Amino acid sequence: QVQLVESGGGLVQAGGSLTLSCAASGSIFEIVIGHWYRQAPGKERELVASIFDSGARNYADSVKGRFAISRDIGKNAVNLKMNSLRPEDTAVYYCNVAIRELLDGPIRSYWGQGTQVTVSS
């Protein structure tokens, strides 16, 4: 079984930075895809950033140039570095990872518990 633990959220002033971490533990052969989503009050959950096993990365237009997603293979973690934060970045941030638990085994999707990011103006 795999567990995800998110950390790094908090309160920051506009223009500040935060780094979110999503650490996976348990039976893990590899993290195939890592995503960060966010959900603001009264809004739908939106995809913020993705990183693939090829190393390719995608970002929502609203965060391009400010956010950077990365993987720490040794720690089985997917991180999100957030710079130049704005009040509109305020949301609960969730990680979602696709994990292969065994060589040639199936890929399963797991969600983190969410971490609050609040950006004050």
PDB file of C-alpha atoms in Angstrom:
ATOM      1  CA  GLN A   1       0.000   0.000   0.000  1.00  0.00           C
ATOM      2  CA  VAL A   2       1.175   3.525  -0.776  1.00  0.00           C
ATOM      3  CA  GLN A   3       0.676   6.610   1.333  1.00  0.00           C
ATOM      4  CA  LEU A   4       1.198  10.229   0.340  1.00  0.00           C
ATOM      5  CA  VAL A   5       2.062  12.977   2.782  1.00  0.00           C
ATOM      6  CA  GLU A   6       1.943  16.605   1.715  1.00  0.00           C
ATOM      7  CA  SER A   7       3.775  19.385   3.481  1.00  0.00           C
ATOM      8  CA  GLY A   8       4.910  22.954   3.000  1.00  0.00           C
ATOM      9  CA  GLY A   9       1.673  24.898   2.888  1.00  0.00           C
ATOM     10  CA  GLY A  10       1.079  27.977   4.962  1.00  0.00           C
ATOM     11  CA  LEU A  11       0.448  31.697   5.015  1.00  0.00           C
ATOM     12  CA  VAL A  12       2.645  33.996   2.943  1.00  0.00           C
ATOM     13  CA  GLN A  13       2.500  37.577   1.756  1.00  0.00           C
ATOM     14  CA  ALA A  14       1.999  38.403  -1.899  1.00  0.00           C
ATOM     15  CA  GLY A  15       5.277  38.147  -3.740  1.00  0.00           C
ATOM     16  CA  GLY A  16       6.575  35.486  -1.397  1.00  0.00           C
ATOM     17  CA  SER A  17       7.512  31.863  -2.007  1.00  0.00           C
ATOM     18  CA  LEU A  18       6.551  28.449  -0.731  1.00  0.00           C
ATOM     19  CA  THR A  19       7.652  24.945  -1.609  1.00  0.00           C
ATOM     20  CA  LEU A  20       5.167  22.106  -1.371  1.00  0.00           C
ATOM     21  CA  SER A  21       6.324  18.525  -1.028  1.00  0.00           C
ATOM     22  CA  CYS A  22       4.437  15.304  -1.688  1.00  0.00           C
ATOM     23  CA  ALA A  23       6.281  12.297  -0.305  1.00  0.00           C
ATOM     24  CA  ALA A  24       5.229   8.773  -1.121  1.00  0.00           C
ATOM     25  CA  SER A  25       5.967   5.803   1.084  1.00  0.00           C
ATOM     26  CA  GLY A  26       5.266   2.091   0.874  1.00  0.00           C
ATOM     27  CA  SER A  27       5.656  -0.277  -2.039  1.00  0.00           C
ATOM     28  CA  ILE A  28       7.028   1.929  -4.827  1.00  0.00           C
ATOM     29  CA  PHE A  29       8.948   0.936  -7.915  1.00  0.00           C
ATOM     30  CA  GLU A  30       8.612   4.287  -9.640  1.00  0.00           C
ATOM     31  CA  ILE A  31       6.518   7.432  -9.799  1.00  0.00           C
ATOM     32  CA  VAL A  32       5.362   7.598 -13.401  1.00  0.00           C
ATOM     33  CA  ILE A  33       3.486  10.904 -13.324  1.00  0.00           C
ATOM     34  CA  GLY A  34       3.131  13.573 -10.672  1.00  0.00           C
ATOM     35  CA  HIS A  35       0.486  16.298 -10.651  1.00  0.00           C
ATOM     36  CA  TRP A  36      -0.335  19.222  -8.418  1.00  0.00           C
ATOM     37  CA  TYR A  37      -3.943  20.436  -8.357  1.00  0.00           C
ATOM     38  CA  ARG A  38      -5.552  23.227  -6.412  1.00  0.00           C
ATOM     39  CA  GLN A  39      -9.052  24.084  -5.346  1.00  0.00           C
ATOM     40  CA  ALA A  40     -10.126  27.509  -4.182  1.00  0.00           C
ATOM     41  CA  PRO A  41     -13.362  28.034  -2.235  1.00  0.00           C
ATOM     42  CA  GLY A  42     -16.369  27.865  -4.537  1.00  0.00           C
ATOM     43  CA  LYS A  43     -14.266  26.822  -7.523  1.00  0.00           C
ATOM     44  CA  GLU A  44     -13.553  23.576  -9.295  1.00  0.00           C
ATOM     45  CA  ARG A  45     -10.297  21.735  -8.763  1.00  0.00           C
ATOM     46  CA  GLU A  46      -7.783  22.752 -11.410  1.00  0.00           C
ATOM     47  CA  LEU A  47      -4.578  21.173 -12.639  1.00  0.00           C
ATOM     48  CA  VAL A  48      -1.607  23.383 -11.827  1.00  0.00           C
ATOM     49  CA  ALA A  49       1.462  21.423 -12.910  1.00  0.00           C
ATOM     50  CA  SER A  50       2.509  17.971 -14.107  1.00  0.00           C
ATOM     51  CA  ILE A  51       5.793  16.102 -14.407  1.00  0.00           C
ATOM     52  CA  PHE A  52       6.246  12.916 -16.391  1.00  0.00           C
ATOM     53  CA  ASP A  53       8.764  10.091 -16.152  1.00  0.00           C
ATOM     54  CA  SER A  54      10.415  11.503 -19.281  1.00  0.00           C
ATOM     55  CA  GLY A  55      11.134  14.671 -17.334  1.00  0.00           C
ATOM     56  CA  ALA A  56       8.653  16.715 -19.358  1.00  0.00           C
ATOM     57  CA  ARG A  57       6.671  19.300 -17.449  1.00  0.00           C
ATOM     58  CA  ASN A  58       3.395  21.112 -18.072  1.00  0.00           C
ATOM     59  CA  TYR A  59       1.972  24.156 -16.314  1.00  0.00           C
ATOM     60  CA  ALA A  60      -1.310  25.989 -16.209  1.00  0.00           C
ATOM     61  CA  ASP A  61      -1.057  29.350 -17.940  1.00  0.00           C
ATOM     62  CA  SER A  62      -1.804  31.125 -14.667  1.00  0.00           C
ATOM     63  CA  VAL A  63       1.382  29.795 -13.023  1.00  0.00           C
ATOM     64  CA  LYS A  64       3.843  29.613 -15.923  1.00  0.00           C
ATOM     65  CA  GLY A  65       7.095  31.322 -15.079  1.00  0.00           C
ATOM     66  CA  ARG A  66       6.265  31.383 -11.356  1.00  0.00           C
ATOM     67  CA  PHE A  67       5.874  27.733 -10.331  1.00  0.00           C
ATOM     68  CA  ALA A  68       8.274  24.848 -10.893  1.00  0.00           C
ATOM     69  CA  ILE A  69       7.463  21.175 -10.437  1.00  0.00           C
ATOM     70  CA  SER A  70      10.220  18.671  -9.759  1.00  0.00           C
ATOM     71  CA  ARG A  71      10.833  15.104  -8.656  1.00  0.00           C
ATOM     72  CA  ASP A  72      13.141  13.786  -5.986  1.00  0.00           C
ATOM     73  CA  ILE A  73      13.563  10.191  -7.103  1.00  0.00           C
ATOM     74  CA  GLY A  74      15.579   9.172  -4.059  1.00  0.00           C
ATOM     75  CA  LYS A  75      12.869  10.404  -1.709  1.00  0.00           C
ATOM     76  CA  ASN A  76       9.926   9.363  -3.917  1.00  0.00           C
ATOM     77  CA  ALA A  77       8.688  12.927  -3.760  1.00  0.00           C
ATOM     78  CA  VAL A  78       7.113  15.429  -6.115  1.00  0.00           C
ATOM     79  CA  ASN A  79       7.703  19.050  -5.189  1.00  0.00           C
ATOM     80  CA  LEU A  80       6.155  22.346  -6.265  1.00  0.00           C
ATOM     81  CA  LYS A  81       8.229  25.499  -5.872  1.00  0.00           C
ATOM     82  CA  MET A  82       5.946  28.525  -5.933  1.00  0.00           C
ATOM     83  CA  ASN A  83       7.415  31.989  -6.443  1.00  0.00           C
ATOM     84  CA  SER A  84       5.856  35.431  -6.833  1.00  0.00           C
ATOM     85  CA  LEU A  85       2.719  34.230  -5.110  1.00  0.00           C
ATOM     86  CA  ARG A  86      -0.505  36.164  -5.606  1.00  0.00           C
ATOM     87  CA  PRO A  87      -3.705  36.281  -3.559  1.00  0.00           C
ATOM     88  CA  GLU A  88      -5.447  34.374  -6.356  1.00  0.00           C
ATOM     89  CA  ASP A  89      -3.099  31.441  -5.706  1.00  0.00           C
ATOM     90  CA  THR A  90      -4.881  30.901  -2.396  1.00  0.00           C
ATOM     91  CA  ALA A  91      -6.305  27.375  -2.401  1.00  0.00           C
ATOM     92  CA  VAL A  92      -5.965  23.889  -1.027  1.00  0.00           C
ATOM     93  CA  TYR A  93      -3.238  22.172  -3.028  1.00  0.00           C
ATOM     94  CA  TYR A  94      -3.403  18.440  -3.706  1.00  0.00           C
ATOM     95  CA  CYS A  95      -0.816  16.128  -5.162  1.00  0.00           C
ATOM     96  CA  ASN A  96      -1.828  13.223  -7.358  1.00  0.00           C
ATOM     97  CA  VAL A  97       0.719  10.646  -8.404  1.00  0.00           C
ATOM     98  CA  ALA A  98       0.615   7.617 -10.647  1.00  0.00           C
ATOM     99  CA  ILE A  99       2.791   4.925  -9.109  1.00  0.00           C
ATOM    100  CA  ARG A 100       4.024   1.606 -10.355  1.00  0.00           C
ATOM    101  CA  GLU A 101       4.488  -0.497  -7.250  1.00  0.00           C
ATOM    102  CA  LEU A 102       6.278  -3.408  -8.900  1.00  0.00           C
ATOM    103  CA  LEU A 103       8.392  -3.852 -12.026  1.00  0.00           C
ATOM    104  CA  ASP A 104       5.917  -4.534 -14.869  1.00  0.00           C
ATOM    105  CA  GLY A 105       3.090  -4.112 -12.375  1.00  0.00           C
ATOM    106  CA  PRO A 106      -0.006  -1.960 -12.855  1.00  0.00           C
ATOM    107  CA  ILE A 107       0.029   1.807 -12.378  1.00  0.00           C
ATOM    108  CA  ARG A 108      -2.244   3.142  -9.654  1.00  0.00           C
ATOM    109  CA  SER A 109      -3.287   6.700  -8.833  1.00  0.00           C
ATOM    110  CA  TYR A 110      -3.032   8.147  -5.345  1.00  0.00           C
ATOM    111  CA  TRP A 111      -4.079  11.484  -3.860  1.00  0.00           C
ATOM    112  CA  GLY A 112      -2.542  13.478  -1.043  1.00  0.00           C
ATOM    113  CA  GLN A 113      -4.622  14.882   1.790  1.00  0.00           C
ATOM    114  CA  GLY A 114      -4.280  18.495   0.658  1.00  0.00           C
ATOM    115  CA  THR A 115      -2.370  21.416   2.111  1.00  0.00           C
ATOM    116  CA  GLN A 116      -3.658  24.960   2.513  1.00  0.00           C
ATOM    117  CA  VAL A 117      -1.827  27.823   0.830  1.00  0.00           C
ATOM    118  CA  THR A 118      -2.984  31.308   1.756  1.00  0.00           C
ATOM    119  CA  VAL A 119      -1.511  34.391   0.111  1.00  0.00           C
ATOM    120  CA  SER A 120      -2.279  37.702   1.764  1.00  0.00           C
ATOM    121  CA  SER A 121      -2.324  40.988  -0.150  1.00  0.00           C
TER     122      SER A 121
END
